[in-house]
Short mmCIF file of C-alpha atoms and ligand atoms in Angstrom, two decimals:
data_model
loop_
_atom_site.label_atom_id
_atom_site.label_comp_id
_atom_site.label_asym_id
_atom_site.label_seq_id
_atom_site.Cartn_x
_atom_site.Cartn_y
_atom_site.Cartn_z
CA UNK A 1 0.00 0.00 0.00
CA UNK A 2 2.41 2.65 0.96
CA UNK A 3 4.66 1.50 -1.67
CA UNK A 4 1.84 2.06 -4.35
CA UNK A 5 1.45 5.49 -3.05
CA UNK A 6 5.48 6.46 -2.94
CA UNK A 7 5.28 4.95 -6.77
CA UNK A 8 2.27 6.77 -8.15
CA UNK A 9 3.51 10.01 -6.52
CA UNK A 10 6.90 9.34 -8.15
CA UNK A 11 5.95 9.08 -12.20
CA UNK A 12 6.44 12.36 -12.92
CA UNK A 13 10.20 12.60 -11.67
CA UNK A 14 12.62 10.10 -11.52
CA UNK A 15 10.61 7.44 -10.00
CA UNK A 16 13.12 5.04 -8.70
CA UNK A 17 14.64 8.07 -6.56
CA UNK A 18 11.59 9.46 -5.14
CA UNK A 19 10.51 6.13 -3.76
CA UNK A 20 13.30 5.44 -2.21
CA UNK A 21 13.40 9.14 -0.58
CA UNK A 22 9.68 8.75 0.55
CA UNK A 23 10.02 5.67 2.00
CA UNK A 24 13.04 6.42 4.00
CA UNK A 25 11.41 9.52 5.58
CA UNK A 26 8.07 7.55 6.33
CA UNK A 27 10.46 4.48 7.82
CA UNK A 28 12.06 7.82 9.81
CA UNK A 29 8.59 8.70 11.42
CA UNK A 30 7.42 5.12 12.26
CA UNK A 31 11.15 4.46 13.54
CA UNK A 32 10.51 8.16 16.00
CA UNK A 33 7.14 6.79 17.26
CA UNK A 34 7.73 3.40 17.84
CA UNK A 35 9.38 3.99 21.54
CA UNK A 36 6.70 5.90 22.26
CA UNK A 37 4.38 3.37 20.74
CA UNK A 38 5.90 0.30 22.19
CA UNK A 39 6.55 -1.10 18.91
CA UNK A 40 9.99 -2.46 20.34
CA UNK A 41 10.37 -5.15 22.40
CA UNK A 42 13.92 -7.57 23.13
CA UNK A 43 14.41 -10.74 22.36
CA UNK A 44 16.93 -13.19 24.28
CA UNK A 45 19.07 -15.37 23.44
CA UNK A 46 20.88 -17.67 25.59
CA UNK A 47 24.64 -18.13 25.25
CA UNK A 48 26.00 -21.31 26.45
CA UNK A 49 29.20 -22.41 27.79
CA UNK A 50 30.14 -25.02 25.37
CA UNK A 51 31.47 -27.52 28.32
CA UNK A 52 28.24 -27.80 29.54
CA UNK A 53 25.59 -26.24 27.44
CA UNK A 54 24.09 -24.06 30.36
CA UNK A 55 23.01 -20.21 29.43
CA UNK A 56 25.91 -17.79 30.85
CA UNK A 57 23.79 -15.23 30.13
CA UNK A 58 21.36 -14.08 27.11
CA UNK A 59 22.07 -11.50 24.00
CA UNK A 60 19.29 -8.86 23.77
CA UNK A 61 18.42 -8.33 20.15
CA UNK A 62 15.62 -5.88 19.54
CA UNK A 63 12.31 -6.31 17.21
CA UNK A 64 10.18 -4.19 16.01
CA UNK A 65 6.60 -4.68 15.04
CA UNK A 66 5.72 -2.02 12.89
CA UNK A 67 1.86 -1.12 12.96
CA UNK A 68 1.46 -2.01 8.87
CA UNK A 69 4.91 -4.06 7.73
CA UNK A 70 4.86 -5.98 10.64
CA UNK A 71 8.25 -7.57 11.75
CA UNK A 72 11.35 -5.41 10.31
CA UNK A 73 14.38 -6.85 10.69
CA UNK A 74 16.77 -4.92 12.66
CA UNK A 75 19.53 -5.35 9.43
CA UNK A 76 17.02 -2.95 7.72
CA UNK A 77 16.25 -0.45 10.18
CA UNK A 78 19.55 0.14 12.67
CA UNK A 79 21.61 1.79 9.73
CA UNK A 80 19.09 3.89 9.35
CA UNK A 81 18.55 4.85 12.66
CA UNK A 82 22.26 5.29 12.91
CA UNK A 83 22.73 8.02 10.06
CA UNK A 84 20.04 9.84 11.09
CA UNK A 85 20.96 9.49 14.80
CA UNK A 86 17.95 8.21 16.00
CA UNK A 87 19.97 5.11 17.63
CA UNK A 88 20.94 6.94 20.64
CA UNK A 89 17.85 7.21 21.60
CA UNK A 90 16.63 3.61 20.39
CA UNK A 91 19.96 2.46 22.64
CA UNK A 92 18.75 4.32 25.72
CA UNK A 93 15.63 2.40 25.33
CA UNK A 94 17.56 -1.04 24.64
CA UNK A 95 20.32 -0.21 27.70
CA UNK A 96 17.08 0.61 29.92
CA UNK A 97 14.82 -2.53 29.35
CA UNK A 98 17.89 -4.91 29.06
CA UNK A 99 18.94 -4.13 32.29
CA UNK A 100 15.75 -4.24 34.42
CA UNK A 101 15.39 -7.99 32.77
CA UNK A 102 18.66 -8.86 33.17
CA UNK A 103 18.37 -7.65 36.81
CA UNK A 104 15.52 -10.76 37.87
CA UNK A 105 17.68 -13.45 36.25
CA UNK A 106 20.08 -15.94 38.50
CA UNK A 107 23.11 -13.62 39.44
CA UNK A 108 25.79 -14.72 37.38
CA UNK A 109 24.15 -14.43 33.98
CA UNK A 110 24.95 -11.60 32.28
CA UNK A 111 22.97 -9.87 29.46
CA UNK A 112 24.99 -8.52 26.19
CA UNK A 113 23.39 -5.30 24.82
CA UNK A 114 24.62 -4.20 20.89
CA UNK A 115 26.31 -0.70 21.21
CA UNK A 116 26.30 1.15 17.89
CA UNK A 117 29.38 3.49 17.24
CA UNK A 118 26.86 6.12 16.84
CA UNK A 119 25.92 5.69 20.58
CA UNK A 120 29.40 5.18 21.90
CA UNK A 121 30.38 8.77 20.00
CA UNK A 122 27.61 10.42 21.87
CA UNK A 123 28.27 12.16 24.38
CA UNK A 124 24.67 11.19 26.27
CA UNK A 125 25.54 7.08 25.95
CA UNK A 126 27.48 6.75 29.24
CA UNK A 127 24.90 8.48 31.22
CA UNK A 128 22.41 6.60 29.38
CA UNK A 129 24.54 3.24 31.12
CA UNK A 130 24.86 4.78 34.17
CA UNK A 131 21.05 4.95 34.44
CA UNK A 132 20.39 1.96 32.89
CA UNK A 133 22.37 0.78 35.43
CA UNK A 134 21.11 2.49 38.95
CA UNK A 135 17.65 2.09 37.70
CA UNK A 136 17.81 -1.78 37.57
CA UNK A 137 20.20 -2.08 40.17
CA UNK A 138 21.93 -4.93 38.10
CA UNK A 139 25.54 -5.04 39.08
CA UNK A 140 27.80 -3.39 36.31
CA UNK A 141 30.07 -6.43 35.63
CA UNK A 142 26.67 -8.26 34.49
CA UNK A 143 26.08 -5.71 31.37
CA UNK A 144 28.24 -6.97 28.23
CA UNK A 145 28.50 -4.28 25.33
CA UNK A 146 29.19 -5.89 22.35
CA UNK A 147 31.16 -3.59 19.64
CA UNK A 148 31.48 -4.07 16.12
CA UNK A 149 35.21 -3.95 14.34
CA UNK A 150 33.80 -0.74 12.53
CA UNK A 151 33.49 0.64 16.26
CA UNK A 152 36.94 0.11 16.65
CA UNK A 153 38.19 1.29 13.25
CA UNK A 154 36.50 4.66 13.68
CA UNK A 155 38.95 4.41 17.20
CA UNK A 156 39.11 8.44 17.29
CA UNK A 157 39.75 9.63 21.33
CA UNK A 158 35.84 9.50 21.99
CA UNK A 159 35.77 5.98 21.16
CA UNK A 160 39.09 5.01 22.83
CA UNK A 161 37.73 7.20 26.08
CA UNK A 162 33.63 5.59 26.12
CA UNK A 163 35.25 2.24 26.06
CA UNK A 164 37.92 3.41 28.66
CA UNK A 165 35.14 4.73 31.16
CA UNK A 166 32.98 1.48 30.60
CA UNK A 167 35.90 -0.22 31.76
CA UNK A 168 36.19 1.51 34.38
CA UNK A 169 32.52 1.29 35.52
CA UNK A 170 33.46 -2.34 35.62
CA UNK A 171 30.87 -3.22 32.63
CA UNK A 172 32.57 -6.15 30.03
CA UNK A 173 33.31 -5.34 26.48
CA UNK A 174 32.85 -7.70 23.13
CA UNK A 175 34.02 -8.04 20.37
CA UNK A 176 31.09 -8.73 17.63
CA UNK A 177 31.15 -10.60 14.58
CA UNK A 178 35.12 -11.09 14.75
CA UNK A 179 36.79 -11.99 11.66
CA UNK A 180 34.16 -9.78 9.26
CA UNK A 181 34.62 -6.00 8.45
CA UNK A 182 37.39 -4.58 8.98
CA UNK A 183 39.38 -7.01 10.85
CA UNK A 184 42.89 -6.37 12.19
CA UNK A 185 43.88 -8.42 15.27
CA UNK A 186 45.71 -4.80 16.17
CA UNK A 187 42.23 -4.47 17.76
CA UNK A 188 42.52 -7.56 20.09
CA UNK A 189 45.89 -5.73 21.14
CA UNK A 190 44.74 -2.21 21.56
CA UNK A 191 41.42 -2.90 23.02
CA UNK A 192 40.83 -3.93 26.48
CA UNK A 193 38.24 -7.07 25.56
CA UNK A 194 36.37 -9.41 27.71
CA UNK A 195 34.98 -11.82 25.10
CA UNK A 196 35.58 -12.54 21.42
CA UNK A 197 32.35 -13.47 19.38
CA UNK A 198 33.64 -15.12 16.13
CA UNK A 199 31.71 -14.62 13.33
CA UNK A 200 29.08 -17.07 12.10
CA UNK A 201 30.02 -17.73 8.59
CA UNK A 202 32.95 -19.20 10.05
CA UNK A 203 31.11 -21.45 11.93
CA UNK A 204 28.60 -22.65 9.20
CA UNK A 205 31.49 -23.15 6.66
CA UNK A 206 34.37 -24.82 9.13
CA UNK A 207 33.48 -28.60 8.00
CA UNK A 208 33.41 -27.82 4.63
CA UNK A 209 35.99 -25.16 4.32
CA UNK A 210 39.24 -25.49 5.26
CA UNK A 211 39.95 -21.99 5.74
CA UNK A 212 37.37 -21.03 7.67
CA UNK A 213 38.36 -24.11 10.11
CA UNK A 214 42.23 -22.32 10.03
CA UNK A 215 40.37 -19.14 11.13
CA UNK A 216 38.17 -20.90 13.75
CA UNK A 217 41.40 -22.42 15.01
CA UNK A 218 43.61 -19.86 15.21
CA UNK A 219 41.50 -17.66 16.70
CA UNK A 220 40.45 -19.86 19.84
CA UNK A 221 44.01 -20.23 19.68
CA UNK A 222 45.25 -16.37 19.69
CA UNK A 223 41.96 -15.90 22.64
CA UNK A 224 43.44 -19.05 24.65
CA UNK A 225 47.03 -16.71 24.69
CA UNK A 226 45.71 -13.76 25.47
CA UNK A 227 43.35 -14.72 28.01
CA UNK A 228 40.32 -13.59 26.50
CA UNK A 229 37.60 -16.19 25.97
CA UNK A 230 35.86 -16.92 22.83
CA UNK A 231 32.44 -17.68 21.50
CA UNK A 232 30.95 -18.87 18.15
CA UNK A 233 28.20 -16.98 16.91
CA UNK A 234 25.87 -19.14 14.72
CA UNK A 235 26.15 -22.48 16.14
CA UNK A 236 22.80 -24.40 14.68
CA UNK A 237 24.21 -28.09 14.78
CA UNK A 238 25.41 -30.66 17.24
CA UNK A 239 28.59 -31.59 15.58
CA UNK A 240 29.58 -27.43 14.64
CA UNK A 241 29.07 -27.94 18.91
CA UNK A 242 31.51 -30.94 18.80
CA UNK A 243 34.03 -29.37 16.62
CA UNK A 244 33.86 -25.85 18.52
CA UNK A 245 34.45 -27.86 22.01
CA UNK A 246 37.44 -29.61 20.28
CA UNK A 247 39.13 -26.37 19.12
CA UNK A 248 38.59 -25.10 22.66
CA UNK A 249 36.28 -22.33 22.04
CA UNK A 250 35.08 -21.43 25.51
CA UNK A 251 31.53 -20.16 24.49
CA UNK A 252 28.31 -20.47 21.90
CA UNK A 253 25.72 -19.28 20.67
CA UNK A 254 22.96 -20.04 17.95
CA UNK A 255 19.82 -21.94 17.13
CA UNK A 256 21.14 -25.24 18.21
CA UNK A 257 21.20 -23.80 21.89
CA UNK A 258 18.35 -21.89 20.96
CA UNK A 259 16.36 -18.73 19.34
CA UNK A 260 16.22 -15.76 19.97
CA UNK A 261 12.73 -15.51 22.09
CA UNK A 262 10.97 -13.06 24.57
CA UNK A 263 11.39 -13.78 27.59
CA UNK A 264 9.46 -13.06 30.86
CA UNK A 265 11.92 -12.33 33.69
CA UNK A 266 10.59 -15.49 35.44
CA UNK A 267 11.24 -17.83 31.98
CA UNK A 268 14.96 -16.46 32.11
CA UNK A 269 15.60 -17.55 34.92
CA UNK A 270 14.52 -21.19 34.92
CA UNK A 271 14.69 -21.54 30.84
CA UNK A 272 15.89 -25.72 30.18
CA UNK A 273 17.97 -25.78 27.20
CA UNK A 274 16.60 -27.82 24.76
CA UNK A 275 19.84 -28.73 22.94
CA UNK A 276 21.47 -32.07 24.47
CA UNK A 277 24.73 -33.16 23.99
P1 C2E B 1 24.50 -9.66 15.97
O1 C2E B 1 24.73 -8.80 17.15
O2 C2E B 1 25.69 -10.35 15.40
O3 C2E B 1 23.39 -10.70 16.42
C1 C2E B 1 23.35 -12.04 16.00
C2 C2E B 1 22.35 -12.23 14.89
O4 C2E B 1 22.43 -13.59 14.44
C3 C2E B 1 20.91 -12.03 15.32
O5 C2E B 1 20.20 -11.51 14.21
C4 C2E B 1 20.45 -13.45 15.63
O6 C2E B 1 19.05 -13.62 15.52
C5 C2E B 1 21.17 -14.22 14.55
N1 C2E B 1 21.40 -15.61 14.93
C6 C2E B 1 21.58 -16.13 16.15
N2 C2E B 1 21.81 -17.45 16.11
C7 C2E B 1 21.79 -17.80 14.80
C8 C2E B 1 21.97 -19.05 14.10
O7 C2E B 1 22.20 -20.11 14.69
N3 C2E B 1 21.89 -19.00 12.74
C9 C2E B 1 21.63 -17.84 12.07
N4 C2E B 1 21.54 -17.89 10.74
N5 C2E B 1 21.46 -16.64 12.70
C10 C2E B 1 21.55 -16.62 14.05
P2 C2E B 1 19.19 -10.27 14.36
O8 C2E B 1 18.45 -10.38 15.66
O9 C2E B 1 18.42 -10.17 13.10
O10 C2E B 1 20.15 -9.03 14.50
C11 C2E B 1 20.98 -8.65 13.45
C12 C2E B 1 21.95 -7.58 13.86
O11 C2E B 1 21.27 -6.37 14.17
C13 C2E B 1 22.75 -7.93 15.11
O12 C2E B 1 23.80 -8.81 14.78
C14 C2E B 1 23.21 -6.55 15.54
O13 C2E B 1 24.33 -6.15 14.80
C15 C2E B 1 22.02 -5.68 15.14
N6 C2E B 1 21.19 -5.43 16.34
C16 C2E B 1 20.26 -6.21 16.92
N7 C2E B 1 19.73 -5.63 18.02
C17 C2E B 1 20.38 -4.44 18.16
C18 C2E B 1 20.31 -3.36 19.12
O14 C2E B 1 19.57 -3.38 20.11
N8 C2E B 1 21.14 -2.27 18.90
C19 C2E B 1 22.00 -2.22 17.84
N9 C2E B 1 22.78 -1.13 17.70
N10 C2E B 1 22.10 -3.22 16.93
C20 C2E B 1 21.31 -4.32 17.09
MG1 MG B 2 25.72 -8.92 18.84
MG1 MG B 3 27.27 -10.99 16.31
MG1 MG B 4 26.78 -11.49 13.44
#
């Protein structure tokens, strides 16, 4: 419907162009009501310490039902909301609700929240922790920010100094989606880290590929030496759990262990995994 709309208002001029431009800015104004709206909600996912297969904590991944599209997939909406800015305020939201769930669930699970390097370049984001924070009571060491390389690569002192006072605060830092993007392991030198999440498509291609088995390897490796733990992103059978546990990867994550799901505070804390092995 609204794409009939953007088209027929298009035909005069440049059609293609106009659409696009229409249907940003309407994406824009759903994107600015939907905190108000409650369009967003979080959805958990357990990661699992691949001895055992028993949640360490969960990844908060946010969803938005939008009142006509339905489900949009945050892959489509965060860059937006990141060049027009509208992420610090989505964040706030994300830091805020994270925390107060994370705060019910069995103390030493911790909950990961995705920082954008948006956020972490404004200067409003560590106040937004710091209240996220004292208005959940959850202990700091129990909130995980997990950083893309691109965060890193943009380093700049405001980047290097956010990450520096999170440290400080005593909250954990990740690593996301290591191996993609720009990837330089100057980063796993230069950056104080708490976790290393390894890329998926290294994980789905490792029995078949060669080299992305040398990458899963080595990296395990490089985080077993450096004394930062590692986790697979993307695990979604039991022998990619087999073969991670034999490298020595300390951590997982993925369908196998399970989805990504809304949780009630009192489901997180009981949740069985349904994943044997
Ligand atoms: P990510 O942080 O790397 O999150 C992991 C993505 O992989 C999630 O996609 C998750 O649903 C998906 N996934 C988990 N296990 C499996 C598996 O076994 N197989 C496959 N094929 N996929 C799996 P999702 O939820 O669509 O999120 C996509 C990306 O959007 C995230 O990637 C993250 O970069 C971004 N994102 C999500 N929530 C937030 C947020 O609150 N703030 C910001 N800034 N970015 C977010
Ligand atoms: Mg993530
Ligand atoms: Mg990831
Ligand atoms: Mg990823």
């Amino acid at each position: 419907e609204a794409k009939r709309q953007g088209r027929g208002r298009a035909v005069a001029y440049q059609p293609g162009m106009l659409e696009v431009v229409t249907e940003r800015h309407r994406l824009e104004d759903d994107l600015r009501e939907a905190i108000e709206t409650q369009a967003f909600h979080l959805a958990y996912q357990p990661v699992v310490d691949l001895k055992t297969g028993e949640p360490l904590g969960y990844e908060a991944l946010i969803r938005w039902t939008h009142p006509v599209r339905g489900a949009v997939s945050p892959v489509a909406f965060v860059p937006l909301a990141e060049e027009n800015g509208q992420i610090v305020a989505i964040g706030r939201w994300v830091l805020m609700e994270a925390c107060r769930a994370a705060a019910a669930w069995p103390n030493g699970r911790h909950v990961a929240v995705n920082v954008s390097p948006v956020q972490l370049r404004s200067p409003l984001f560590l106040s937004h922790v710091t209240a996220a924070l004292a208005e959940s009571g959850l202990a700091p060491c129990r909130l995980e920010v997990e950083l893309t390389e691109t965060a890193m690569v943009e380093s700049g002192t405001q980047i290097a100094d956010a990450l520096g006072a999170l440290r400080i605060l005593g909250i954990r830092i990740a690593m996301d989606d290591f191996g993609t993007g720009y990837s330089s392991l100057a980063h796993l030198r230069d950056f104080p880290l708490d976790r290393i999440k390894i890329d998926r498509s290294f994980v789905a291609a490792a029995e078949t590929d060669r080299h992305s088995m040398a990458v899963l390897r080595a990296v395990t490796q490089i985080g077993r030496d450096i004394g930062i733990p590692t986790l697979a992103e993307g695990v979604e059978t039991p022998s990619q759990w087999e073969l991670l546990k034999a490298l020595g990867c300390d951590a997982g994550q993925g369908y196998l262990f399970g989805r990504p799901e809304r949780l009630d505070t009192a489901a997180a804390a009981t949740a069985p995994l349904a994943a044997a092995g």
